[in-house]
């Protein structure tokens, strides 16, 4: 299993004082050194955490692939085409949300997305859609030209954190089924959102063999504040490999 370390919340701490520290660029380099397979970051419309300067520096300095999460807007596409991350992950975005809630509704945007992704793909950037593990969303993603899907684990994570273990396992089964369908369609399959040092073990037990990569941010950064970034990344790696 590959690990993409999302460094957004290092910048959340920086933005609490709008100063220069801690730097998500520094965190990305340490994560890479600790064994992360990818650096992930979400440049949001309101720039509440990382911004395009962070993205440019991370792209320039890290050797592992960079995965840019972004809303499918003209502004973000221009940034992606300028910086050329290795992958673009399209996510839904609402200003008032605390974090990305729900997956991209590819079905209702299929025509728009199939046009939207063309220049990104032509630039040699892999395109992934962040979606619920729903059969129709997966099929629509394939039709719209996605190379990959990232399946939303937020519902599983919430159920697990509330100790609703039976429902959490059912949700994991749904994710597993979705992953199998996506693979059958020739899509690469990733997963993420809300994963922690506790619930990731159950994820691995049920769906670890059908997903290629996990993108994890908040829990790693939260533990890094207490134990250090290197240790936080290494401990997550030890749980998923
Ligand atoms: N994957 C996607 C597509 C996301 O939007 C996020 C949150 O930015 C994550 C993974 C990581 O989620 P978390 O910070 O809860 O680990």
mmCIF file with all atom_site columns, N, CA, C and O in Angstrom, residues 90-112:
data_model
loop_
_atom_site.group_PDB
_atom_site.id
_atom_site.type_symbol
_atom_site.label_atom_id
_atom_site.label_alt_id
_atom_site.label_comp_id
_atom_site.label_asym_id
_atom_site.label_entity_id
_atom_site.label_seq_id
_atom_site.pdbx_PDB_ins_code
_atom_site.Cartn_x
_atom_site.Cartn_y
_atom_site.Cartn_z
_atom_site.occupancy
_atom_site.B_iso_or_equiv
_atom_site.pdbx_formal_charge
_atom_site.auth_seq_id
_atom_site.auth_comp_id
_atom_site.auth_asym_id
_atom_site.auth_atom_id
_atom_site.pdbx_PDB_model_num
ATOM 1  N N  . UNK A 1 90  ? -9.830  15.697 -8.462  1.00 0.00 ? 90  UNK A N  1
ATOM 2  C CA . UNK A 1 90  ? -10.948 16.650 -8.449  1.00 0.00 ? 90  UNK A CA 1
ATOM 3  C C  . UNK A 1 90  ? -11.879 16.345 -7.289  1.00 0.00 ? 90  UNK A C  1
ATOM 4  O O  . UNK A 1 90  ? -12.321 15.200 -7.121  1.00 0.00 ? 90  UNK A O  1
ATOM 5  N N  . UNK A 1 91  ? -12.134 17.375 -6.480  1.00 0.00 ? 91  UNK A N  1
ATOM 6  C CA . UNK A 1 91  ? -12.960 17.220 -5.283  1.00 0.00 ? 91  UNK A CA 1
ATOM 7  C C  . UNK A 1 91  ? -14.064 18.280 -5.294  1.00 0.00 ? 91  UNK A C  1
ATOM 8  O O  . UNK A 1 91  ? -13.892 19.346 -5.884  1.00 0.00 ? 91  UNK A O  1
ATOM 9  N N  . UNK A 1 92  ? -15.193 17.997 -4.639  1.00 0.00 ? 92  UNK A N  1
ATOM 10 C CA . UNK A 1 92  ? -16.214 19.042 -4.507  1.00 0.00 ? 92  UNK A CA 1
ATOM 11 C C  . UNK A 1 92  ? -15.753 20.027 -3.449  1.00 0.00 ? 92  UNK A C  1
ATOM 12 O O  . UNK A 1 92  ? -14.966 19.668 -2.571  1.00 0.00 ? 92  UNK A O  1
ATOM 13 N N  . UNK A 1 93  ? -16.218 21.249 -3.533  1.00 0.00 ? 93  UNK A N  1
ATOM 14 C CA . UNK A 1 93  ? -15.765 22.232 -2.547  1.00 0.00 ? 93  UNK A CA 1
ATOM 15 C C  . UNK A 1 93  ? -16.880 23.206 -2.233  1.00 0.00 ? 93  UNK A C  1
ATOM 16 O O  . UNK A 1 93  ? -17.502 23.755 -3.137  1.00 0.00 ? 93  UNK A O  1
ATOM 17 N N  . UNK A 1 94  ? -17.127 23.384 -0.956  1.00 0.00 ? 94  UNK A N  1
ATOM 18 C CA . UNK A 1 94  ? -18.084 24.401 -0.532  1.00 0.00 ? 94  UNK A CA 1
ATOM 19 C C  . UNK A 1 94  ? -17.386 25.248 0.511   1.00 0.00 ? 94  UNK A C  1
ATOM 20 O O  . UNK A 1 94  ? -16.745 24.718 1.415   1.00 0.00 ? 94  UNK A O  1
ATOM 21 N N  . UNK A 1 95  ? -17.505 26.538 0.390   1.00 0.00 ? 95  UNK A N  1
ATOM 22 C CA . UNK A 1 95  ? -16.784 27.451 1.281   1.00 0.00 ? 95  UNK A CA 1
ATOM 23 C C  . UNK A 1 95  ? -17.082 27.218 2.754   1.00 0.00 ? 95  UNK A C  1
ATOM 24 O O  . UNK A 1 95  ? -16.197 27.310 3.602   1.00 0.00 ? 95  UNK A O  1
ATOM 25 N N  . UNK A 1 96  ? -18.347 26.897 3.046   1.00 0.00 ? 96  UNK A N  1
ATOM 26 C CA . UNK A 1 96  ? -18.740 26.819 4.462   1.00 0.00 ? 96  UNK A CA 1
ATOM 27 C C  . UNK A 1 96  ? -18.366 25.496 5.120   1.00 0.00 ? 96  UNK A C  1
ATOM 28 O O  . UNK A 1 96  ? -18.487 25.342 6.325   1.00 0.00 ? 96  UNK A O  1
ATOM 29 N N  . UNK A 1 97  ? -17.879 24.516 4.337   1.00 0.00 ? 97  UNK A N  1
ATOM 30 C CA . UNK A 1 97  ? -17.588 23.220 4.942   1.00 0.00 ? 97  UNK A CA 1
ATOM 31 C C  . UNK A 1 97  ? -16.264 23.268 5.719   1.00 0.00 ? 97  UNK A C  1
ATOM 32 O O  . UNK A 1 97  ? -15.356 24.024 5.372   1.00 0.00 ? 97  UNK A O  1
ATOM 33 N N  . UNK A 1 98  ? -16.172 22.425 6.758   1.00 0.00 ? 98  UNK A N  1
ATOM 34 C CA . UNK A 1 98  ? -14.931 22.351 7.536   1.00 0.00 ? 98  UNK A CA 1
ATOM 35 C C  . UNK A 1 98  ? -13.918 21.525 6.759   1.00 0.00 ? 98  UNK A C  1
ATOM 36 O O  . UNK A 1 98  ? -12.736 21.833 6.699   1.00 0.00 ? 98  UNK A O  1
ATOM 37 N N  . UNK A 1 99  ? -14.381 20.423 6.168   1.00 0.00 ? 99  UNK A N  1
ATOM 38 C CA . UNK A 1 99  ? -13.531 19.613 5.310   1.00 0.00 ? 99  UNK A CA 1
ATOM 39 C C  . UNK A 1 99  ? -14.401 19.101 4.165   1.00 0.00 ? 99  UNK A C  1
ATOM 40 O O  . UNK A 1 99  ? -15.610 19.328 4.160   1.00 0.00 ? 99  UNK A O  1
ATOM 41 N N  . UNK A 1 100 ? -13.780 18.441 3.186   1.00 0.00 ? 100 UNK A N  1
ATOM 42 C CA . UNK A 1 100 ? -14.519 17.981 2.016   1.00 0.00 ? 100 UNK A CA 1
ATOM 43 C C  . UNK A 1 100 ? -15.614 17.000 2.443   1.00 0.00 ? 100 UNK A C  1
ATOM 44 O O  . UNK A 1 100 ? -15.329 15.936 2.967   1.00 0.00 ? 100 UNK A O  1
ATOM 45 N N  . UNK A 1 101 ? -16.848 17.416 2.219   1.00 0.00 ? 101 UNK A N  1
ATOM 46 C CA . UNK A 1 101 ? -17.981 16.568 2.620   1.00 0.00 ? 101 UNK A CA 1
ATOM 47 C C  . UNK A 1 101 ? -18.538 15.882 1.389   1.00 0.00 ? 101 UNK A C  1
ATOM 48 O O  . UNK A 1 101 ? -18.952 16.541 0.450   1.00 0.00 ? 101 UNK A O  1
ATOM 49 N N  . UNK A 1 102 ? -18.550 14.573 1.381   1.00 0.00 ? 102 UNK A N  1
ATOM 50 C CA . UNK A 1 102 ? -19.099 13.843 0.249   1.00 0.00 ? 102 UNK A CA 1
ATOM 51 C C  . UNK A 1 102 ? -18.162 13.868 -0.939  1.00 0.00 ? 102 UNK A C  1
ATOM 52 O O  . UNK A 1 102 ? -17.165 14.604 -0.973  1.00 0.00 ? 102 UNK A O  1
ATOM 53 N N  . UNK A 1 103 ? -18.490 13.037 -1.906  1.00 0.00 ? 103 UNK A N  1
ATOM 54 C CA . UNK A 1 103 ? -17.645 12.954 -3.091  1.00 0.00 ? 103 UNK A CA 1
ATOM 55 C C  . UNK A 1 103 ? -18.152 13.875 -4.184  1.00 0.00 ? 103 UNK A C  1
ATOM 56 O O  . UNK A 1 103 ? -19.204 14.515 -4.056  1.00 0.00 ? 103 UNK A O  1
ATOM 57 N N  . UNK A 1 104 ? -17.389 13.906 -5.259  1.00 0.00 ? 104 UNK A N  1
ATOM 58 C CA . UNK A 1 104 ? -17.777 14.681 -6.437  1.00 0.00 ? 104 UNK A CA 1
ATOM 59 C C  . UNK A 1 104 ? -18.990 14.000 -7.072  1.00 0.00 ? 104 UNK A C  1
ATOM 60 O O  . UNK A 1 104 ? -19.000 12.772 -7.221  1.00 0.00 ? 104 UNK A O  1
ATOM 61 N N  . UNK A 1 105 ? -20.004 14.797 -7.445  1.00 0.00 ? 105 UNK A N  1
ATOM 62 C CA . UNK A 1 105 ? -21.160 14.203 -8.123  1.00 0.00 ? 105 UNK A CA 1
ATOM 63 C C  . UNK A 1 105 ? -20.859 14.177 -9.618  1.00 0.00 ? 105 UNK A C  1
ATOM 64 O O  . UNK A 1 105 ? -21.235 15.087 -10.362 1.00 0.00 ? 105 UNK A O  1
ATOM 65 N N  . UNK A 1 106 ? -20.173 13.126 -10.028 1.00 0.00 ? 106 UNK A N  1
ATOM 66 C CA . UNK A 1 106 ? -19.724 13.033 -11.428 1.00 0.00 ? 106 UNK A CA 1
ATOM 67 C C  . UNK A 1 106 ? -20.921 12.887 -12.358 1.00 0.00 ? 106 UNK A C  1
ATOM 68 O O  . UNK A 1 106 ? -20.924 13.421 -13.467 1.00 0.00 ? 106 UNK A O  1
ATOM 69 N N  . UNK A 1 107 ? -21.960 12.197 -11.874 1.00 0.00 ? 107 UNK A N  1
ATOM 70 C CA . UNK A 1 107 ? -23.125 11.938 -12.735 1.00 0.00 ? 107 UNK A CA 1
ATOM 71 C C  . UNK A 1 107 ? -23.722 13.261 -13.234 1.00 0.00 ? 107 UNK A C  1
ATOM 72 O O  . UNK A 1 107 ? -23.959 13.422 -14.429 1.00 0.00 ? 107 UNK A O  1
ATOM 73 N N  . UNK A 1 108 ? -23.907 14.205 -12.321 1.00 0.00 ? 108 UNK A N  1
ATOM 74 C CA . UNK A 1 108 ? -24.555 15.457 -12.736 1.00 0.00 ? 108 UNK A CA 1
ATOM 75 C C  . UNK A 1 108 ? -23.610 16.386 -13.504 1.00 0.00 ? 108 UNK A C  1
ATOM 76 O O  . UNK A 1 108 ? -24.049 17.368 -14.085 1.00 0.00 ? 108 UNK A O  1
ATOM 77 N N  . UNK A 1 109 ? -22.293 16.081 -13.474 1.00 0.00 ? 109 UNK A N  1
ATOM 78 C CA . UNK A 1 109 ? -21.322 16.977 -14.133 1.00 0.00 ? 109 UNK A CA 1
ATOM 79 C C  . UNK A 1 109 ? -20.571 16.261 -15.259 1.00 0.00 ? 109 UNK A C  1
ATOM 80 O O  . UNK A 1 109 ? -19.523 16.743 -15.683 1.00 0.00 ? 109 UNK A O  1
ATOM 81 N N  . UNK A 1 110 ? -21.102 15.137 -15.696 1.00 0.00 ? 110 UNK A N  1
ATOM 82 C CA . UNK A 1 110 ? -20.309 14.283 -16.590 1.00 0.00 ? 110 UNK A CA 1
ATOM 83 C C  . UNK A 1 110 ? -19.827 15.003 -17.849 1.00 0.00 ? 110 UNK A C  1
ATOM 84 O O  . UNK A 1 110 ? -18.645 14.936 -18.207 1.00 0.00 ? 110 UNK A O  1
ATOM 85 N N  . UNK A 1 111 ? -20.735 15.733 -18.475 1.00 0.00 ? 111 UNK A N  1
ATOM 86 C CA . UNK A 1 111 ? -20.385 16.430 -19.722 1.00 0.00 ? 111 UNK A CA 1
ATOM 87 C C  . UNK A 1 111 ? -19.298 17.491 -19.446 1.00 0.00 ? 111 UNK A C  1
ATOM 88 O O  . UNK A 1 111 ? -18.297 17.585 -20.155 1.00 0.00 ? 111 UNK A O  1
ATOM 89 N N  . UNK A 1 112 ? -19.548 18.291 -18.394 1.00 0.00 ? 112 UNK A N  1
ATOM 90 C CA . UNK A 1 112 ? -18.589 19.339 -18.012 1.00 0.00 ? 112 UNK A CA 1
ATOM 91 C C  . UNK A 1 112 ? -17.221 18.739 -17.702 1.00 0.00 ? 112 UNK A C  1
ATOM 92 O O  . UNK A 1 112 ? -16.185 19.213 -18.194 1.00 0.00 ? 112 UNK A O  1
#
